[in-house]
Short mmCIF file of C-alpha atoms and ligand atoms in Angstrom, two decimals:
data_model
loop_
_atom_site.label_atom_id
_atom_site.label_comp_id
_atom_site.label_asym_id
_atom_site.label_seq_id
_atom_site.Cartn_x
_atom_site.Cartn_y
_atom_site.Cartn_z
CA MET N 1 -25.77 -113.48 20.34
CA ALA N 2 -28.56 -114.57 22.69
CA HIS N 3 -32.22 -114.04 21.81
CA PHE N 4 -35.18 -113.90 24.17
CA ILE N 5 -38.47 -115.04 22.60
CA ASN N 6 -41.71 -115.19 24.62
CA GLY N 7 -40.09 -116.24 27.88
CA ASP N 8 -37.14 -118.39 26.77
CA PHE N 9 -33.55 -117.76 25.72
CA PHE N 10 -32.20 -119.11 22.43
CA SER N 11 -28.93 -118.99 20.55
CA GLU N 12 -28.93 -117.19 17.20
CA THR N 13 -29.34 -120.45 15.25
CA GLU N 14 -32.16 -121.73 17.48
CA ALA N 15 -34.17 -118.47 17.56
CA LYS N 16 -37.30 -118.84 15.43
CA ILE N 17 -40.74 -117.31 14.95
CA SER N 18 -43.72 -118.62 13.01
CA ILE N 19 -44.18 -117.91 9.30
CA ASP N 20 -47.77 -116.94 10.26
CA ASP N 21 -46.55 -113.96 12.25
CA LEU N 22 -48.12 -110.68 11.07
CA SER N 23 -44.71 -109.01 11.08
CA ILE N 24 -43.79 -111.31 8.17
CA LEU N 25 -47.17 -111.40 6.45
CA ARG N 26 -48.02 -107.69 6.73
CA GLY N 27 -45.05 -105.91 8.30
CA PHE N 28 -47.21 -105.33 11.39
CA GLY N 29 -45.43 -104.79 14.68
CA ILE N 30 -43.34 -102.32 16.62
CA PHE N 31 -39.82 -102.20 17.98
CA ASP N 32 -37.40 -100.08 19.91
CA TYR N 33 -33.66 -99.89 19.92
CA PHE N 34 -31.17 -98.61 22.47
CA ARG N 35 -27.55 -99.13 23.37
CA THR N 36 -25.22 -99.69 26.28
CA TYR N 37 -22.59 -97.34 27.59
CA ASN N 38 -20.12 -99.01 29.95
CA ARG N 39 -22.09 -102.26 29.43
CA LYS N 40 -25.22 -100.79 31.02
CA PRO N 41 -28.44 -99.92 29.18
CA PHE N 42 -28.52 -96.19 28.48
CA LEU N 43 -31.69 -94.30 29.56
CA LEU N 44 -33.55 -97.61 29.74
CA ASN N 45 -36.73 -96.21 31.32
CA ASP N 46 -37.16 -93.69 28.51
CA TYR N 47 -36.85 -96.39 25.83
CA LEU N 48 -39.19 -98.73 27.71
CA LYS N 49 -41.79 -95.95 27.95
CA ARG N 50 -41.56 -95.31 24.21
CA PHE N 51 -41.84 -99.05 23.49
CA GLN N 52 -44.98 -99.09 25.64
CA ASN N 53 -46.32 -96.01 23.84
CA SER N 54 -45.74 -97.55 20.39
CA ALA N 55 -47.50 -100.74 21.54
CA SER N 56 -50.55 -98.84 22.74
CA ILE N 57 -50.73 -96.74 19.53
CA VAL N 58 -51.05 -99.94 17.46
CA GLY N 59 -53.20 -101.78 20.02
CA LEU N 60 -50.71 -104.47 21.05
CA SER N 61 -49.90 -105.33 24.63
CA ILE N 62 -46.42 -106.16 25.91
CA PRO N 63 -46.53 -109.44 27.86
CA LEU N 64 -43.84 -108.33 30.38
CA ASN N 65 -43.78 -105.34 32.73
CA SER N 66 -40.83 -102.91 32.95
CA THR N 67 -39.10 -104.79 35.78
CA GLU N 68 -39.35 -108.08 33.87
CA LEU N 69 -38.13 -106.47 30.63
CA SER N 70 -35.24 -104.89 32.49
CA SER N 71 -34.22 -108.22 34.01
CA VAL N 72 -34.27 -109.95 30.58
CA ILE N 73 -32.20 -107.10 29.12
CA ASP N 74 -29.60 -107.41 31.92
CA GLN N 75 -29.29 -111.15 31.26
CA LEU N 76 -28.87 -110.59 27.51
CA ILE N 77 -26.21 -107.91 28.04
CA SER N 78 -24.29 -110.14 30.45
CA GLN N 79 -24.17 -112.82 27.69
CA SER N 80 -23.03 -110.39 24.99
CA PRO N 81 -19.44 -110.99 23.81
CA ASN N 82 -18.96 -107.31 22.84
CA ASP N 83 -17.94 -104.46 25.14
CA GLU N 84 -20.90 -102.37 24.02
CA CYS N 85 -24.00 -103.59 22.24
CA GLY N 86 -27.32 -102.48 20.79
CA ILE N 87 -30.52 -103.97 22.21
CA ARG N 88 -33.55 -104.49 19.97
CA MET N 89 -37.00 -105.17 21.42
CA ILE N 90 -39.60 -106.32 18.88
CA LEU N 91 -43.30 -106.86 19.45
CA THR N 92 -45.05 -108.45 16.48
CA GLY N 93 -48.73 -108.78 15.51
CA GLY N 94 -48.64 -112.48 16.48
CA ASN N 95 -49.40 -115.70 14.59
CA SER N 96 -52.52 -114.83 12.64
CA PHE N 97 -55.09 -117.45 11.55
CA ASP N 98 -56.27 -115.39 8.56
CA ALA N 99 -53.08 -113.44 7.73
CA PHE N 100 -54.77 -110.23 8.90
CA THR N 101 -56.19 -110.37 12.41
CA PRO N 102 -53.66 -109.67 15.22
CA GLU N 103 -53.21 -112.43 17.78
CA LYS N 104 -51.15 -112.79 20.95
CA PRO N 105 -47.99 -110.77 20.11
CA ASN N 106 -44.57 -112.37 19.93
CA LEU N 107 -41.95 -110.57 22.00
CA ILE N 108 -38.35 -110.82 20.82
CA ILE N 109 -35.42 -109.14 22.54
CA ARG N 110 -31.85 -109.50 21.39
CA THR N 111 -28.47 -107.87 21.60
CA GLU N 112 -26.69 -106.78 18.44
CA LYS N 113 -23.14 -105.83 17.58
CA PHE N 114 -22.98 -102.07 17.83
CA GLN N 115 -21.86 -100.27 14.64
CA LEU N 116 -20.38 -96.86 15.40
CA PRO N 117 -20.43 -94.19 12.67
CA LEU N 118 -17.08 -93.18 11.17
CA GLU N 119 -14.99 -90.68 13.13
CA LYS N 120 -14.73 -88.63 9.91
CA ASP N 121 -18.52 -88.14 9.86
CA TYR N 122 -18.28 -86.30 13.19
CA SER N 123 -15.21 -84.24 12.30
CA GLU N 124 -16.24 -83.32 8.73
CA GLY N 125 -20.03 -83.58 8.89
CA VAL N 126 -22.34 -85.57 6.60
CA ILE N 127 -24.54 -84.97 3.57
CA VAL N 128 -28.27 -85.70 3.63
CA ILE N 129 -30.79 -85.79 0.82
CA SER N 130 -34.39 -84.73 1.10
CA TYR N 131 -37.48 -86.72 0.22
CA GLU N 132 -41.14 -85.72 0.46
CA TYR N 133 -42.70 -88.31 2.74
CA GLN N 134 -44.66 -88.65 5.96
CA ARG N 135 -44.26 -91.81 8.04
CA ASP N 136 -47.39 -93.68 9.01
CA LEU N 137 -48.29 -93.22 12.72
CA PRO N 138 -45.08 -91.22 13.23
CA GLU N 139 -45.10 -91.30 17.06
CA ALA N 140 -44.89 -95.10 16.98
CA LYS N 141 -41.70 -96.96 16.11
CA LEU N 142 -43.30 -99.25 13.54
CA LEU N 143 -41.36 -102.18 12.07
CA ASN N 144 -42.01 -100.93 8.54
CA TYR N 145 -39.06 -98.87 7.21
CA SER N 146 -39.68 -99.78 3.55
CA SER N 147 -39.55 -96.23 2.26
CA ALA N 148 -36.27 -95.48 4.08
CA ILE N 149 -34.66 -98.72 2.92
CA ILE N 150 -35.70 -98.33 -0.73
CA HIS N 151 -34.67 -94.69 -0.86
CA ASN N 152 -31.38 -95.37 0.88
CA SER N 153 -30.38 -98.14 -1.52
CA ARG N 154 -31.25 -95.97 -4.51
CA ASN N 155 -29.03 -93.18 -3.26
CA LEU N 156 -25.99 -95.06 -2.06
CA ASP N 157 -23.86 -93.54 -4.83
CA LYS N 158 -24.70 -89.98 -3.71
CA LYS N 159 -22.71 -90.40 -0.49
CA ALA N 160 -25.67 -89.25 1.58
CA SER N 161 -25.83 -90.68 5.07
CA GLU N 162 -29.48 -89.90 5.79
CA ILE N 163 -32.76 -89.12 4.09
CA LEU N 164 -34.48 -85.99 5.33
CA TYR N 165 -38.26 -86.21 5.29
CA HIS N 166 -40.38 -83.14 4.58
CA PHE N 167 -44.07 -82.85 4.04
CA ARG N 168 -46.04 -79.89 2.62
CA GLY N 169 -42.90 -77.75 2.74
CA LYS N 170 -41.97 -78.49 6.36
CA ILE N 171 -39.17 -80.71 7.66
CA THR N 172 -40.24 -83.42 10.10
CA GLU N 173 -37.34 -85.80 10.78
CA ALA N 174 -34.79 -87.95 8.98
CA SER N 175 -35.43 -91.62 8.17
CA ARG N 176 -33.67 -92.83 11.33
CA SER N 177 -32.89 -89.65 13.24
CA ASN N 178 -34.26 -86.31 14.44
CA PHE N 179 -33.42 -82.95 12.92
CA PHE N 180 -32.05 -79.75 14.48
CA VAL N 181 -31.22 -76.29 13.13
CA ILE N 182 -29.11 -73.60 14.79
CA GLN N 183 -29.73 -69.98 13.86
CA GLY N 184 -27.76 -67.60 16.08
CA GLU N 185 -28.87 -68.36 19.65
CA ARG N 186 -31.90 -70.34 18.51
CA LEU N 187 -32.02 -74.13 18.50
CA ILE N 188 -34.98 -75.29 16.43
CA THR N 189 -36.31 -78.84 16.14
CA PRO N 190 -39.52 -80.22 14.63
CA GLU N 191 -42.17 -81.28 17.14
CA LYS N 192 -45.10 -82.64 15.11
CA HIS N 193 -45.45 -85.83 13.03
CA ILE N 194 -42.14 -87.24 14.29
CA LEU N 195 -40.80 -90.04 16.41
CA LYS N 196 -39.87 -88.37 19.71
CA GLY N 197 -36.23 -89.42 19.81
CA ILE N 198 -34.63 -90.16 23.17
CA THR N 199 -31.41 -88.50 21.92
CA ARG N 200 -33.47 -85.48 20.80
CA GLN N 201 -34.92 -85.15 24.30
CA THR N 202 -31.47 -85.46 25.89
CA VAL N 203 -30.11 -82.75 23.59
CA LEU N 204 -33.05 -80.43 24.33
CA THR N 205 -32.49 -80.82 28.08
CA MET N 206 -28.73 -80.22 27.77
CA ALA N 207 -29.11 -77.23 25.46
CA GLN N 208 -31.60 -75.32 27.61
CA LYS N 209 -29.10 -73.08 29.31
CA ASP N 210 -27.22 -72.02 26.16
CA PHE N 211 -29.98 -71.74 23.54
CA ALA N 212 -33.47 -70.39 23.03
CA ILE N 213 -35.33 -73.58 22.13
CA GLU N 214 -38.07 -73.52 19.52
CA LYS N 215 -40.09 -76.58 18.63
CA GLU N 216 -41.46 -76.20 15.13
CA ASN N 217 -41.42 -78.04 11.82
CA PHE N 218 -38.80 -76.01 9.96
CA PRO N 219 -39.63 -74.82 6.39
CA MET N 220 -37.47 -76.44 3.68
CA HIS N 221 -37.11 -73.14 1.79
CA LEU N 222 -35.39 -71.44 4.76
CA LEU N 223 -32.47 -73.89 4.88
CA SER N 224 -30.33 -71.36 3.01
CA ASP N 225 -30.52 -69.02 6.06
CA VAL N 226 -29.42 -71.38 8.81
CA ASP N 227 -26.02 -71.42 10.53
CA GLU N 228 -25.77 -75.08 11.45
CA VAL N 229 -27.69 -78.35 11.15
CA PHE N 230 -27.32 -81.65 12.96
CA ILE N 231 -29.25 -84.90 13.32
CA THR N 232 -29.54 -87.08 16.42
CA SER N 233 -30.15 -90.74 17.14
CA THR N 234 -29.21 -93.56 19.47
CA THR N 235 -26.59 -94.85 17.04
CA LYS N 236 -25.29 -91.48 15.82
CA GLY N 237 -25.49 -89.35 18.97
CA ILE N 238 -25.15 -85.83 17.54
CA MET N 239 -24.07 -85.89 13.88
CA PRO N 240 -23.24 -82.60 12.09
CA VAL N 241 -24.80 -82.02 8.65
CA ILE N 242 -22.93 -79.82 6.17
CA LYS N 243 -25.05 -80.23 3.04
CA ILE N 244 -28.71 -80.94 2.26
CA ASP N 245 -29.25 -81.80 -1.42
CA ASP N 246 -27.33 -79.00 -3.19
CA GLN N 247 -27.65 -76.56 -0.30
CA ILE N 248 -24.43 -76.04 1.67
CA ILE N 249 -25.22 -75.38 5.32
CA GLY N 250 -23.53 -72.28 6.83
CA ASN N 251 -19.89 -72.27 5.73
CA GLY N 252 -19.95 -75.98 4.88
CA LYS N 253 -17.95 -76.92 7.98
CA VAL N 254 -18.95 -78.39 11.33
CA GLY N 255 -20.12 -75.37 13.36
CA LYS N 256 -19.03 -74.17 16.80
CA ALA N 257 -22.44 -74.59 18.44
CA THR N 258 -22.77 -78.17 17.16
CA ARG N 259 -19.27 -78.97 18.48
CA HIS N 260 -20.26 -77.55 21.86
CA LEU N 261 -23.37 -79.75 22.00
CA MET N 262 -21.38 -82.80 20.86
CA GLU N 263 -18.97 -82.19 23.74
CA LEU N 264 -21.84 -81.85 26.26
CA TYR N 265 -23.42 -85.05 24.93
CA LYS N 266 -20.15 -86.96 25.21
CA ASN N 267 -19.67 -85.79 28.81
CA PHE N 268 -23.22 -86.90 29.59
CA THR N 269 -22.82 -90.41 28.09
CA ASP N 270 -19.36 -90.83 29.69
CA LYS N 271 -20.71 -89.90 33.12
CA THR N 272 -24.11 -91.58 33.10
CA HIS N 273 -23.11 -95.06 34.17
CA LEU N 274 -19.92 -94.64 36.16
N1 LIG X 1 -33.79 -94.80 14.72
N2 LIG X 1 -36.84 -90.83 13.99
C1 LIG X 1 -36.91 -92.07 13.48
C2 LIG X 1 -37.88 -92.34 12.36
C3 LIG X 1 -36.10 -93.11 13.99
O1 LIG X 1 -36.18 -94.36 13.48
C4 LIG X 1 -35.18 -92.81 15.04
C5 LIG X 1 -34.30 -93.88 15.62
C6 LIG X 1 -35.12 -91.49 15.53
C7 LIG X 1 -34.17 -91.11 16.65
O2 LIG X 1 -34.61 -91.65 17.88
P1 LIG X 1 -33.58 -92.03 19.05
O3 LIG X 1 -32.80 -90.80 19.37
O4 LIG X 1 -34.47 -92.43 20.17
O5 LIG X 1 -32.71 -93.14 18.54
C8 LIG X 1 -35.97 -90.54 14.99
C9 LIG X 1 -33.06 -95.95 15.17
C10 LIG X 1 -31.73 -95.61 15.77
C11 LIG X 1 -32.98 -96.94 14.00
O6 LIG X 1 -34.04 -97.23 13.47
O7 LIG X 1 -31.90 -97.39 13.64
#
């Protein structure tokens, strides 16, 4: 797979960054991740805006403008051997002279083989486990996912596909996705202390005509009262959740409203780039 680093293209074996980079020394940097549908970048402008927003939150500046980024991305996609791919844009803290002070950032963009979730996860729903945690600078997509990675590897045997973060009794988001609850006609999703997911925004726009939308950080103790739960992300799309810890959600099956939204989302992604 081709890699773009600071203005040049490299093969996977040639692609290198310095050992002095703050992303290695301190885990300092940001990234964003999106995918193609029909070999075209999906909602590119939205992802570029979020990448820009993450950069400004941490005080880094992206050396290319949106048109230049878009042109690099098109070139990388055209070189990708896979029908569909993921695209990762990384902006690091740069090669630091004292292992602490940020320098000129390194920009890396690459395509990745796209791993689709199992069909069974959509038809049967998934299990998530909760964990009390608040991500640092939640509106920025920071490189550091240590907590998610550690917690995930500790819980592999529990068959959970995501970790649901809550803080002071309220749900914020999952480790790599956003969280939604359906209660009758109400569609509720957390709004504060989260990464504003592009999939979340797409779902909110699509759902407007069928649901009363409420943006609030849902209390953990009310999970026993909800009809349906799902999580959303670039890689998962809309993924139904049937159990959180020991709490079965609704009747423990993928709900009608979630199926309806999954159908709308599929129609949207199918149509977007034709
Ligand atoms: N995760 N919240 C967090 C903390 C995330 O890392 C992500 C994305 C989301 C969902 O955002 P979006 O719908 O824009 O993908 C919410 C990506 C997919 C990942 O790290 O793998």
